[in-house]
Amino acid sequence: MANHSWDELKNYPEIVKGEWPTIPEMFLLTLKKFPKNHCFSVIEKEKIYNTYEEEYIEIMKVASLLVSLGLKKGDKVMVNGKNSREWATAYLGILFAGCIVCPIDNQMKIERVAQLGEFANCKFVFADLDVLEKLSKLDNPWFKSLVGVCLLKGKDQKYKYKVYELDTEPLDQKVEVSEYDTAAVLFTSGTTGNEKGAILSHRNITSDVYQAADGMGVNEKDVLYALLPLHHSYCCTAVLLETIKHGSECLFGHGIIVSRMLNDLKNGHVTVFMGIPLLYNKILAGIEGQLKKKGEATVVLVNSLMNINLWCKKHLKITPMNKFFNKKILSNLGLDNAKILICGAGPLAPEVFRKYQALGLNFLQGYGLTETSPILTLNLPEHFKVESVGKVFPFIDMIIADKNEDGIGEIRVKGVNVCSGYLNDEEHTKELFDENGYLKTGDLGYLDDENYLYLKGRSKNLIVTEGGKNVYPEELEDLFQLYQEVDQILIRGFQEKPDVPSEAIEAVIHPSDDFVSSHPDKNDIQEHMERLVQEVNKGLAQYKKIEKVTIVDQPMEVTTTKKIKRACVK
C-alpha cells in the first residue's frame, strides 16, 4: 500500500482535530517536528531568517494584537504588500487569531483596493507603507472606520504597529476554528477585470497542500523561493504553504528583477523554484544567447550533449551530463541546486520543457484555479507527460462535459479543495456549479486513460472557423514562446466576411523592446512578424492558419501573473 503525505495526520490527534488540519494546525505540526529549522528568510545585504520556533512567537504577537483590539473569530482582515517575511507572518497571525485573511493584489489600483475592502467588510489592514499612504489620502469612509492598521514593509512613526516590531505579548494559544471554517477570501485576478471573492475553508486549502505534497519530493532540507505574488493562490499554496507543511525554508524574492533574483538563487541555495512561462522563456533565451556568443562549435556541442542527456533520461532514467551542465551553465544562474522547477499561471510550451529537461532540470507543471485552492492536477517528474498539465488529484472527481467529436469538452470538478462559492454573490455562485454540483471551470480539455489532463484553452476564447472547426487560441500562442522578438502575442477570431458569422484568425503582436530598437522602420517590423507567422503556419492544419497580423506599439494590459487581459485589447 502506497504511503501518502496525509497518512501522518492520524499520528498527531493532539494537534489535528479533524480529517484535515486547519492552517494553524499544519504550522503547529511542523513546529513540533522541526522547531530549529529555518522558516522564513530574505537576502538583503546578508541573509536574515527566523526558525520555526522564533517565527511562531512573531505569529502569536500578530494574533495577540488582533485579539486585543477586539477582532473576533470570522472577522476579515486584508493583507496587501509585496512578498516578504512580514506578509507571511501577518497571513498566519490572522489565521491564528481565528480571523479570515483577504490577500489583495499589490498592483491593484488603490480605489479598487478600498472598494474590495469595503465589500468584504475587512476590519483591519496589514499593508506596505506605500499602500497605507495611498489609502489614507482617499478620504474613504471604510478606511476611516477600520479598527486599525499595521505596517508590513516600510517605516513611518505615525503608524503604531509594525510586524516584527510589535511589543504585545504573544497570544497564549490560538483561537480555535474548525477545518470547515473559512480561512481565506481570494479575489480572482480575472482577465476580465471583474474580481470575485472565492470563499475557501481551511479544509479546502490544506487538503490541496497535502495532495500536492504527494510525490513532489520536497522535504525539510529544501529551500523554496517565493518570487511570484503571494496574493496569487498558486504561489501561496505551492510555495508558502508547502514550505510550512514540509518544515522547509521559504526564501522571499524581491520581484522579477533579474539581478536580485540571481543573487537570491545563488546565495539562498534554492532547491524549488516557481516561475511563469514568460520568466522561463527569458532564462532559456539568456542561456542560448550566451552560448551563441561563444561560437557555433559551442552551440553544436551543448545541443549534442543536451540530446544525449534527454535520451538517457527518457530511456535509462539517468542524466549523465548533469555535472557538466551544472558547472558550465546552471551555476551562473543559481539553478545548480534546483531539484524542481514549478511552472504556474499558464502552460509552458512542450519544446521549452524538453530543453530544460535536457539540461537535467525536473519540471512540475500543474493546473488549477483560485476557486479550487488552486491545484487540481500535477505532472510529477517520475511520470512526466510533456503535452499534459498532469494527473488529477486523488480527492478530485474530474469530468469532461459536453464533449465534441475529438473528446474535448469543458473541465468540471468536485472535491475537497473546491470552494463553496463567491462572497456576497449569489448570482455568480449559482453560475459556478452545474446541476450535479460540479464546478464549471470554463476551460476545455480531455483526459487520457491514466487520468492525465490535456488543456486546450478557455471556452469563451474558442474560435469557430467557416468550416465549423474549433481553434484554441492558447495552443497557437504557445507556438510563439521561443521567438524572442515577440514580447506578447494574443490570438483571436475576427469576422472576415460581414455576412458570415464564422471567424478567421488574427495574431495581435507586441514586439520585444530589443527587436524594436534594432528595427526602427515599422514596415520592417510588420514584414518580419508576418514572415514569422508564415513560418508557424507551415506546421498548422489549414483551418488553424493565422490570416491577419496586427502590431501594437504599447504592451497589452496584463494581470500580475502576466496573463493578457483579452477583453482590454481593442
Coordinates of C-alpha atoms in Angstrom, one line a residue:
M1 CA 0.0 0.0 0.0
A2 CA 1.4 3.4 -1.0
N3 CA 2.4 5.9 1.6
H4 CA 0.7 9.3 1.3
S5 CA 1.6 12.7 2.7
W6 CA -1.6 12.8 4.7
D7 CA -1.1 9.5 6.4
E8 CA 0.9 11.2 9.2
L9 CA -2.1 13.3 10.3
K10 CA -3.6 10.4 12.3
N11 CA -0.4 10.3 14.4
Y12 CA -1.0 13.7 15.8
P13 CA -4.5 13.7 17.3
E14 CA -3.4 16.2 20.0
I15 CA -2.8 18.8 17.2
V16 CA -5.0 17.8 14.2
K17 CA -8.6 17.7 15.4
G18 CA -10.4 16.9 12.1
E19 CA -9.9 14.9 8.9
W20 CA -7.7 17.7 7.5
P21 CA -5.8 20.2 9.6
T22 CA -6.5 23.9 9.8
I23 CA -3.6 26.0 8.5
P24 CA -2.6 26.9 12.1
E25 CA -2.6 23.1 13.0
M26 CA -0.4 22.4 10.0
F27 CA 2.1 25.0 11.2
L28 CA 1.9 23.6 14.8
L29 CA 2.5 20.1 13.5
T30 CA 5.7 21.2 11.7
L31 CA 6.7 23.3 14.8
K32 CA 6.6 20.1 16.8
K33 CA 8.8 18.2 14.3
F34 CA 11.3 20.8 13.2
P35 CA 11.4 23.7 15.7
K36 CA 15.0 24.7 14.8
N37 CA 14.7 24.6 11.0
H38 CA 14.8 27.9 9.1
C39 CA 11.3 29.0 8.4
F40 CA 11.1 32.4 6.6
S41 CA 14.2 34.1 5.2
V42 CA 15.2 37.0 2.9
I43 CA 18.6 38.1 1.5
E44 CA 19.3 41.8 1.9
K45 CA 23.0 42.6 2.5
E46 CA 23.1 39.3 4.2
K47 CA 20.6 36.5 4.9
I48 CA 18.0 37.2 7.6
Y49 CA 15.9 34.3 8.9
N50 CA 13.7 33.0 11.7
T51 CA 13.5 29.4 12.8
Y52 CA 10.0 27.9 13.2
E53 CA 10.0 28.4 16.9
E54 CA 11.1 32.1 16.5
E55 CA 8.5 32.6 13.8
Y56 CA 5.8 31.1 16.0
I57 CA 6.4 33.9 18.6
E58 CA 6.0 36.6 15.9
I59 CA 2.9 35.0 14.5
M60 CA 1.3 34.9 18.0
K61 CA 2.2 38.5 18.6
V62 CA 0.2 39.4 15.4
A63 CA -2.6 37.2 16.7
S64 CA -2.5 38.9 20.1
L65 CA -2.6 42.3 18.5
L66 CA -5.8 41.5 16.6
V67 CA -7.5 39.8 19.6
S68 CA -6.5 42.7 21.9
L69 CA -8.1 45.2 19.5
G70 CA -11.4 43.3 19.7
L71 CA -11.4 41.3 16.5
K72 CA -13.4 38.1 16.7
K73 CA -13.4 34.7 15.1
G74 CA -14.7 35.1 11.5
D75 CA -13.7 38.8 11.1
K76 CA -12.0 39.6 7.8
V77 CA -8.5 41.1 7.6
M78 CA -6.8 42.5 4.5
V79 CA -3.2 41.8 3.6
N80 CA -1.7 44.0 0.8
G81 CA 2.1 44.1 0.2
K82 CA 4.9 42.8 -1.9
N83 CA 6.3 39.4 -1.0
S84 CA 8.0 39.5 2.4
R85 CA 8.5 37.6 5.6
E86 CA 6.2 40.2 7.1
W87 CA 3.4 39.3 4.6
A88 CA 3.6 35.6 5.5
T89 CA 3.7 36.4 9.3
A90 CA 0.6 38.6 9.0
Y91 CA -1.1 35.9 6.9
L92 CA -0.6 33.3 9.6
G93 CA -1.2 35.6 12.5
I94 CA -4.6 36.5 11.1
L95 CA -5.5 32.8 11.0
F96 CA -4.1 32.0 14.5
A97 CA -6.5 34.8 15.7
G98 CA -9.4 32.9 14.2
C99 CA -9.9 35.6 11.6
I100 CA -10.3 35.3 7.8
V101 CA -7.4 36.5 5.6
C102 CA -8.2 38.6 2.4
P103 CA -5.0 38.9 0.4
I104 CA -5.1 41.7 -2.2
D105 CA -3.1 42.2 -5.4
N106 CA -0.4 44.8 -4.5
Q107 CA -0.6 46.2 -8.1
M108 CA -4.3 46.9 -7.9
K109 CA -5.5 50.5 -8.2
I110 CA -5.9 51.9 -4.8
E111 CA -9.6 52.9 -5.4
R112 CA -10.4 49.3 -6.2
V113 CA -8.5 48.1 -3.1
A114 CA -10.7 50.3 -0.9
Q115 CA -13.9 49.0 -2.8
L116 CA -12.9 45.4 -2.2
G117 CA -12.0 46.1 1.5
E118 CA -15.5 47.6 2.0
F119 CA -17.2 44.9 0.0
A120 CA -15.5 42.2 2.1
N121 CA -16.1 44.2 5.3
C122 CA -12.4 43.9 6.3
K123 CA -11.9 45.4 9.8
F124 CA -8.1 45.6 9.9
V125 CA -5.4 46.1 7.3
F126 CA -1.8 44.8 7.1
A127 CA 0.0 46.7 4.3
D128 CA 3.2 48.1 3.0
L129 CA 3.8 51.8 3.7
D130 CA 3.0 52.9 0.1
V131 CA -0.3 51.2 0.2
L132 CA -1.3 52.7 3.6
E133 CA -0.2 56.2 2.4
K134 CA -2.4 55.9 -0.7
L135 CA -5.4 54.6 1.3
S136 CA -5.1 57.4 3.8
K137 CA -5.3 60.0 1.0
L138 CA -8.5 58.6 -0.4
D139 CA -10.7 60.1 2.3
N140 CA -12.6 56.8 2.3
P141 CA -15.2 56.0 5.0
W142 CA -14.3 52.3 5.1
F143 CA -10.6 53.0 5.7
K144 CA -11.5 55.6 8.4
S145 CA -13.8 53.0 10.1
L146 CA -11.0 50.3 10.5
V147 CA -10.2 49.0 13.9
G148 CA -6.5 49.6 13.0
V149 CA -3.7 49.1 10.5
C150 CA -0.3 47.5 10.8
L151 CA 2.8 48.1 8.6
L152 CA 4.4 45.2 6.7
K153 CA 7.4 46.9 4.9
G154 CA 8.5 50.5 5.3
K155 CA 9.0 52.8 8.3
D156 CA 6.9 55.8 9.5
Q157 CA 6.5 56.8 13.1
K158 CA 2.8 57.7 12.6
Y159 CA 1.9 54.1 12.3
K160 CA 1.8 52.5 15.8
Y161 CA 2.1 48.8 14.7
K162 CA 4.7 47.1 12.5
V163 CA 5.2 43.3 12.0
Y164 CA 8.4 42.1 13.8
E165 CA 8.3 45.2 16.0
L166 CA 5.2 44.6 18.0
D167 CA 5.5 45.0 21.8
T168 CA 2.4 42.9 22.5
E169 CA 2.8 39.7 24.5
P170 CA 2.3 36.6 22.2
L171 CA -1.2 35.0 22.4
D172 CA -1.1 32.0 24.8
Q173 CA -3.0 29.8 22.4
K174 CA -4.6 30.1 19.0
V175 CA -8.3 30.9 18.7
E176 CA -10.0 27.6 17.9
V177 CA -11.6 27.1 14.4
S178 CA -12.8 24.1 12.5
E179 CA -11.4 22.7 9.3
Y180 CA -14.8 23.7 7.8
D181 CA -14.5 27.4 8.8
T182 CA -13.5 29.9 6.2
A183 CA -9.7 30.6 6.1
A184 CA -9.5 33.0 3.2
V185 CA -11.4 35.0 0.6
L186 CA -9.3 35.1 -2.5
F187 CA -10.2 37.6 -5.2
T188 CA -9.7 36.2 -8.7
S189 CA -7.4 38.3 -10.7
G190 CA -9.6 37.7 -13.7
T191 CA -8.6 38.6 -17.3
T192 CA -11.9 40.5 -17.4
G193 CA -11.2 42.8 -14.5
N194 CA -14.3 41.8 -12.5
E195 CA -12.9 40.3 -9.3
K196 CA -15.0 37.7 -7.4
G197 CA -14.1 36.6 -3.9
A198 CA -13.7 32.8 -3.7
I199 CA -14.5 31.6 -0.2
L200 CA -12.0 28.9 0.8
S201 CA -12.1 26.9 4.0
H202 CA -9.1 25.6 5.9
R203 CA -10.0 22.1 4.7
N204 CA -10.1 23.3 1.1
I205 CA -6.6 24.7 1.3
T206 CA -4.8 22.2 3.4
S207 CA -6.2 19.2 1.6
D208 CA -4.8 20.8 -1.6
V209 CA -1.4 21.3 0.1
Y210 CA -1.3 17.6 1.2
Q211 CA -2.4 16.3 -2.2
A212 CA 0.3 18.5 -4.0
A213 CA 2.9 17.3 -1.5
D214 CA 2.3 13.7 -2.5
G215 CA 5.1 12.9 -4.9
M216 CA 6.6 16.4 -5.1
G217 CA 9.8 15.1 -3.4
V218 CA 10.1 18.1 -1.1
N219 CA 11.5 17.7 2.4
E220 CA 12.6 19.6 5.4
K221 CA 16.0 20.4 3.9
D222 CA 14.6 22.2 0.9
V223 CA 14.6 25.9 0.2
L224 CA 11.5 27.2 -1.7
Y225 CA 11.6 30.5 -3.5
A226 CA 8.6 32.9 -3.2
L227 CA 9.1 35.0 -6.2
L228 CA 5.6 35.2 -7.8
P229 CA 3.0 37.3 -5.9
L230 CA 1.8 35.6 -2.7
H231 CA -1.8 37.0 -3.1
H232 CA -2.0 34.6 -6.1
S233 CA -3.3 31.3 -4.8
Y234 CA -0.8 29.2 -6.8
C235 CA 2.3 30.7 -5.2
C236 CA 0.7 30.9 -1.8
T237 CA -0.2 27.2 -1.8
A238 CA 2.6 25.7 -3.8
V239 CA 5.4 27.7 -2.2
L240 CA 4.4 29.3 1.2
L241 CA 2.1 26.6 2.5
E242 CA 4.1 23.7 1.0
T243 CA 7.1 25.1 2.9
I244 CA 5.2 25.0 6.1
K245 CA 3.8 21.6 5.5
H246 CA 7.3 20.1 5.0
G247 CA 9.3 22.1 7.5
S248 CA 11.3 23.6 4.7
E249 CA 12.6 27.2 4.3
C250 CA 10.8 29.8 2.4
L251 CA 13.1 32.5 0.8
F252 CA 11.2 35.6 -0.2
G253 CA 12.2 37.3 -3.5
H254 CA 12.2 40.9 -4.5
G255 CA 10.0 40.7 -7.6
I256 CA 11.2 39.7 -11.1
I257 CA 14.3 41.9 -11.0
V258 CA 16.9 39.7 -12.7
S259 CA 20.0 40.8 -10.7
R260 CA 18.2 40.4 -7.4
M261 CA 16.7 37.0 -8.5
L262 CA 20.2 35.6 -9.5
N263 CA 21.6 36.8 -6.2
D264 CA 18.8 35.1 -4.3
L265 CA 19.1 31.9 -6.2
K266 CA 22.9 31.7 -5.8
N267 CA 23.2 32.7 -2.2
G268 CA 19.9 31.2 -1.0
H269 CA 20.8 27.8 -2.3
V270 CA 17.2 27.5 -3.7
T271 CA 16.1 23.9 -4.5
V272 CA 12.5 24.6 -5.5
F273 CA 11.9 27.4 -7.9
M274 CA 8.5 28.6 -9.2
G275 CA 8.1 30.8 -12.2
I276 CA 5.8 31.7 -15.0
P277 CA 6.2 30.9 -18.7
L278 CA 7.5 34.4 -19.5
L279 CA 10.3 34.0 -17.0
Y280 CA 11.3 30.5 -18.1
N281 CA 11.4 31.6 -21.7
K282 CA 13.6 34.6 -20.8
I283 CA 16.0 32.4 -18.8
L284 CA 16.3 30.0 -21.7
A285 CA 16.8 32.8 -24.2
G286 CA 19.6 34.1 -22.0
I287 CA 21.3 30.7 -21.9
E288 CA 21.0 30.3 -25.7
G289 CA 22.3 33.9 -26.2
Q290 CA 25.4 33.3 -24.1
L291 CA 26.1 30.1 -26.0
K292 CA 25.9 31.8 -29.4
K293 CA 28.4 34.4 -28.2
K294 CA 30.9 31.5 -27.7
G295 CA 30.5 30.4 -31.3
E296 CA 28.8 27.8 -33.5
A297 CA 31.1 25.0 -32.2
T298 CA 30.0 25.5 -28.6
V299 CA 26.3 25.6 -29.7
V300 CA 26.6 22.3 -31.6
L301 CA 28.5 20.7 -28.6
V302 CA 26.0 21.8 -26.0
N303 CA 23.0 20.8 -28.1
S304 CA 24.5 17.4 -28.7
L305 CA 25.1 16.9 -25.0
M306 CA 21.5 18.0 -24.3
N307 CA 20.1 15.5 -26.8
I308 CA 22.2 12.7 -25.1
N309 CA 21.0 13.7 -21.7
L310 CA 17.4 13.8 -22.7
W311 CA 17.6 10.4 -24.4
C312 CA 19.3 8.9 -21.3
K313 CA 16.7 10.5 -19.0
K314 CA 13.8 9.0 -21.1
H315 CA 15.2 5.6 -21.8
L316 CA 17.7 4.8 -19.0
K317 CA 16.3 7.1 -16.2
I318 CA 19.8 8.7 -15.8
T319 CA 21.2 12.1 -16.6
P320 CA 25.0 11.7 -17.2
M321 CA 25.6 15.3 -18.4
N322 CA 24.2 17.0 -15.3
K323 CA 27.5 17.7 -13.7
F324 CA 28.7 19.4 -16.9
F325 CA 25.6 21.5 -17.2
N326 CA 25.6 22.4 -13.5
K327 CA 29.2 23.6 -13.7
K328 CA 29.2 25.4 -17.1
I329 CA 25.6 26.8 -17.4
L330 CA 23.3 26.4 -14.4
S331 CA 25.7 27.6 -11.7
N332 CA 25.8 31.0 -13.4
L333 CA 22.0 31.3 -12.9
G334 CA 21.9 29.9 -9.4
L335 CA 20.0 26.9 -10.7
D336 CA 22.7 24.3 -9.9
N337 CA 20.9 23.4 -6.6
A338 CA 17.4 23.3 -8.2
K339 CA 15.8 19.9 -8.0
I340 CA 12.3 21.0 -9.0
L341 CA 11.1 23.9 -11.2
I342 CA 7.4 24.7 -11.0
C343 CA 5.6 26.4 -13.8
G344 CA 2.5 28.3 -12.7
A345 CA -0.1 30.7 -14.1
G346 CA -0.2 29.2 -17.6
P347 CA 1.2 26.3 -19.6
L348 CA 4.8 26.2 -20.9
A349 CA 5.4 25.2 -24.5
P350 CA 6.4 21.5 -24.7
E351 CA 9.6 22.4 -26.6
V352 CA 10.7 24.7 -23.7
F353 CA 10.1 21.8 -21.2
R354 CA 12.2 19.5 -23.4
K355 CA 15.1 22.0 -23.4
Y356 CA 15.1 22.3 -19.6
Q357 CA 14.8 18.6 -19.1
A358 CA 17.8 18.2 -21.5
L359 CA 19.7 20.4 -19.1
G360 CA 18.9 18.0 -16.3
L361 CA 16.2 20.0 -14.6
N362 CA 12.9 18.5 -13.4
F363 CA 9.7 20.3 -14.1
L364 CA 6.5 20.3 -12.1
Q365 CA 3.6 21.5 -14.2
G366 CA 0.1 21.9 -12.7
Y367 CA -3.4 23.1 -13.5
G368 CA -6.0 24.7 -11.3
L369 CA -7.9 27.9 -10.5
T370 CA -8.4 30.1 -7.5
E371 CA -11.8 28.5 -6.8
T372 CA -10.1 25.1 -6.3
S373 CA -7.4 26.2 -3.7
P374 CA -6.0 26.1 -6.5
I375 CA -4.3 22.9 -7.7
L376 CA -6.3 20.1 -9.4
T377 CA -3.6 18.3 -11.3
L378 CA 0.2 17.8 -11.1
N379 CA 2.6 16.5 -13.7
L380 CA 5.2 14.8 -11.5
P381 CA 8.8 14.3 -12.7
E382 CA 8.7 10.4 -12.3
H383 CA 5.9 10.1 -14.8
F384 CA 6.0 13.3 -16.7
K385 CA 3.9 13.8 -19.9
V386 CA 5.2 16.7 -21.8
E387 CA 1.9 17.6 -23.5
S388 CA -0.2 17.3 -20.3
V389 CA -0.8 19.5 -17.3
G390 CA -0.7 16.5 -15.0
K391 CA -2.7 13.8 -13.3
V392 CA -5.9 14.6 -11.5
F393 CA -5.5 14.7 -7.7
P394 CA -6.8 11.6 -5.8
F395 CA -9.6 13.5 -3.9
I396 CA -10.8 15.3 -7.1
D397 CA -13.6 14.0 -9.3
M398 CA -13.0 15.5 -12.7
I399 CA -15.3 15.0 -15.7
I400 CA -15.3 16.3 -19.3
A401 CA -18.7 17.7 -20.1
D402 CA -20.3 18.3 -23.5
K403 CA -17.6 16.6 -25.4
N404 CA -17.1 17.2 -29.1
E405 CA -16.1 14.6 -31.7
D406 CA -12.5 14.8 -30.5
G407 CA -13.4 14.1 -26.9
I408 CA -12.7 17.7 -25.9
G409 CA -15.2 19.4 -23.6
E410 CA -15.5 21.6 -20.5
I411 CA -13.5 20.5 -17.5
R412 CA -15.7 20.2 -14.4
V413 CA -14.7 19.2 -10.9
K414 CA -16.0 18.1 -7.5
G415 CA -13.8 17.6 -4.4
V416 CA -12.5 18.5 -1.0
N417 CA -10.5 21.5 -2.3
V418 CA -13.4 23.1 -4.3
C419 CA -14.7 26.4 -2.8
S420 CA -18.3 26.9 -1.6
G421 CA -18.9 29.9 -3.8
Y422 CA -18.3 33.6 -4.1
L423 CA -18.5 36.2 -1.2
N424 CA -21.8 38.1 -1.3
D425 CA -22.5 37.0 -4.8
E426 CA -25.4 34.5 -5.1
E427 CA -25.8 35.0 -8.9
H428 CA -22.2 34.1 -9.8
T429 CA -22.1 31.3 -7.2
K430 CA -25.1 29.7 -8.9
E431 CA -23.4 30.1 -12.3
L432 CA -20.2 28.4 -11.0
F433 CA -21.8 25.0 -10.5
D434 CA -23.8 22.7 -12.8
E435 CA -27.0 20.9 -11.8
N436 CA -25.0 18.0 -10.4
G437 CA -22.8 20.1 -8.2
Y438 CA -19.7 20.1 -10.4
L439 CA -17.7 23.4 -10.6
K440 CA -17.6 24.6 -14.2
T441 CA -14.0 25.7 -14.8
G442 CA -14.7 27.3 -18.2
D443 CA -11.6 25.5 -19.5
L444 CA -11.6 23.0 -22.3
G445 CA -9.6 19.8 -22.4
Y446 CA -9.6 16.0 -22.3
L447 CA -8.4 13.1 -20.1
D448 CA -6.3 10.1 -21.1
D449 CA -6.7 6.6 -19.8
E450 CA -4.3 7.4 -16.9
N451 CA -6.4 10.4 -15.8
Y452 CA -3.9 12.9 -17.1
L453 CA -5.4 16.2 -18.2
Y454 CA -4.7 17.9 -21.6
L455 CA -5.6 21.5 -21.7
K456 CA -6.9 23.1 -24.9
G457 CA -8.0 26.6 -23.8
R458 CA -10.8 28.7 -22.4
S459 CA -14.3 28.0 -23.8
K460 CA -15.0 31.8 -24.1
N461 CA -11.9 32.3 -26.2
L462 CA -12.8 29.5 -28.7
I463 CA -12.6 30.4 -32.4
V464 CA -15.1 28.7 -34.7
T465 CA -13.9 28.8 -38.3
E466 CA -16.0 29.0 -41.5
G467 CA -15.8 25.2 -41.9
G468 CA -17.2 24.7 -38.3
K469 CA -13.8 23.8 -36.9
N470 CA -12.7 24.7 -33.4
V471 CA -9.5 26.6 -32.9
Y472 CA -8.0 27.1 -29.4
P473 CA -6.1 30.4 -29.3
E474 CA -3.9 29.3 -26.4
E475 CA -2.5 26.4 -28.4
L476 CA -1.4 28.8 -31.2
E477 CA 0.0 31.3 -28.7
D478 CA 2.2 28.6 -27.2
L479 CA 3.9 28.1 -30.6
F480 CA 5.5 31.6 -30.3
Q481 CA 7.1 31.1 -26.9
L482 CA 10.6 30.6 -28.3
Y483 CA 10.6 33.6 -30.6
Q484 CA 12.5 36.2 -28.7
E485 CA 11.4 39.1 -30.9
V486 CA 7.8 38.5 -29.7
D487 CA 7.2 40.1 -26.3
Q488 CA 3.4 39.4 -26.2
I489 CA 1.0 37.6 -28.6
L490 CA -2.8 37.3 -28.5
I491 CA -4.6 35.0 -30.9
R492 CA -8.3 35.9 -31.5
G493 CA -11.0 35.5 -34.1
F494 CA -12.2 38.2 -36.4
Q495 CA -15.2 38.3 -38.7
E496 CA -13.6 38.3 -42.2
K497 CA -16.9 38.4 -44.1
P498 CA -19.7 40.6 -42.8
D499 CA -22.5 38.2 -43.8
V500 CA -20.8 35.1 -42.4
P501 CA -20.9 34.5 -38.6
S502 CA -17.8 32.4 -38.6
E503 CA -14.3 33.7 -37.7
A504 CA -10.9 33.9 -39.3
I505 CA -7.7 34.0 -37.1
E506 CA -5.7 37.1 -36.1
A507 CA -2.4 37.5 -34.3
V508 CA -2.0 40.6 -32.2
I509 CA 1.7 41.1 -31.5
H510 CA 3.7 43.4 -29.3
P511 CA 7.4 43.1 -30.4
S512 CA 10.2 43.0 -27.8
D513 CA 12.0 46.2 -27.0
D514 CA 15.3 44.8 -28.2
F515 CA 13.8 43.9 -31.6
V516 CA 12.1 47.3 -32.0
S517 CA 15.3 49.2 -31.1
S518 CA 17.2 47.3 -33.8
H519 CA 14.4 47.7 -36.4
P520 CA 13.4 51.4 -36.4
D521 CA 11.3 51.1 -39.6
K522 CA 7.7 50.0 -38.8
N523 CA 7.3 48.3 -42.2
D524 CA 10.4 46.1 -41.4
I525 CA 8.7 45.1 -38.1
Q526 CA 5.4 44.2 -39.8
E527 CA 7.1 42.3 -42.6
H528 CA 9.3 40.3 -40.1
M529 CA 6.3 39.4 -37.9
E530 CA 4.4 38.3 -41.0
R531 CA 7.3 36.1 -42.1
L532 CA 7.4 34.7 -38.5
V533 CA 3.7 33.9 -38.6
Q534 CA 4.1 32.2 -42.0
E535 CA 6.8 30.1 -40.5
V536 CA 4.5 28.9 -37.8
N537 CA 1.6 28.5 -40.3
K538 CA 3.7 25.9 -42.2
G539 CA 3.2 23.4 -39.3
L540 CA -0.5 24.1 -38.9
A541 CA -3.6 22.4 -40.4
Q542 CA -5.2 24.7 -43.0
Y543 CA -8.1 25.7 -40.7
K544 CA -5.7 26.8 -37.9
K545 CA -3.6 29.1 -40.1
I546 CA -3.3 32.8 -39.0
E547 CA -4.6 35.1 -41.7
K548 CA -4.1 38.6 -40.1
V549 CA -1.1 40.1 -38.2
T550 CA -1.7 43.3 -36.2
I551 CA 1.3 45.0 -34.5
V552 CA 0.6 47.1 -31.4
D553 CA 3.1 49.7 -30.1
Q554 CA 2.2 49.5 -26.5
P555 CA 2.2 46.4 -24.3
M556 CA -1.2 44.7 -23.8
E557 CA -2.6 45.0 -20.3
V558 CA -1.8 42.0 -18.1
T559 CA -2.6 40.5 -14.7
T560 CA 0.1 40.2 -12.0
T561 CA 0.9 36.8 -13.4
K562 CA 1.4 38.3 -16.9
K563 CA -1.8 36.9 -18.5
I564 CA -3.1 39.2 -21.1
K565 CA -6.5 40.8 -20.3
R566 CA -8.1 39.8 -23.5
A567 CA -11.2 42.0 -23.0
C568 CA -9.0 45.1 -22.8
V569 CA -7.3 44.5 -26.2
K570 CA -9.1 46.6 -28.9

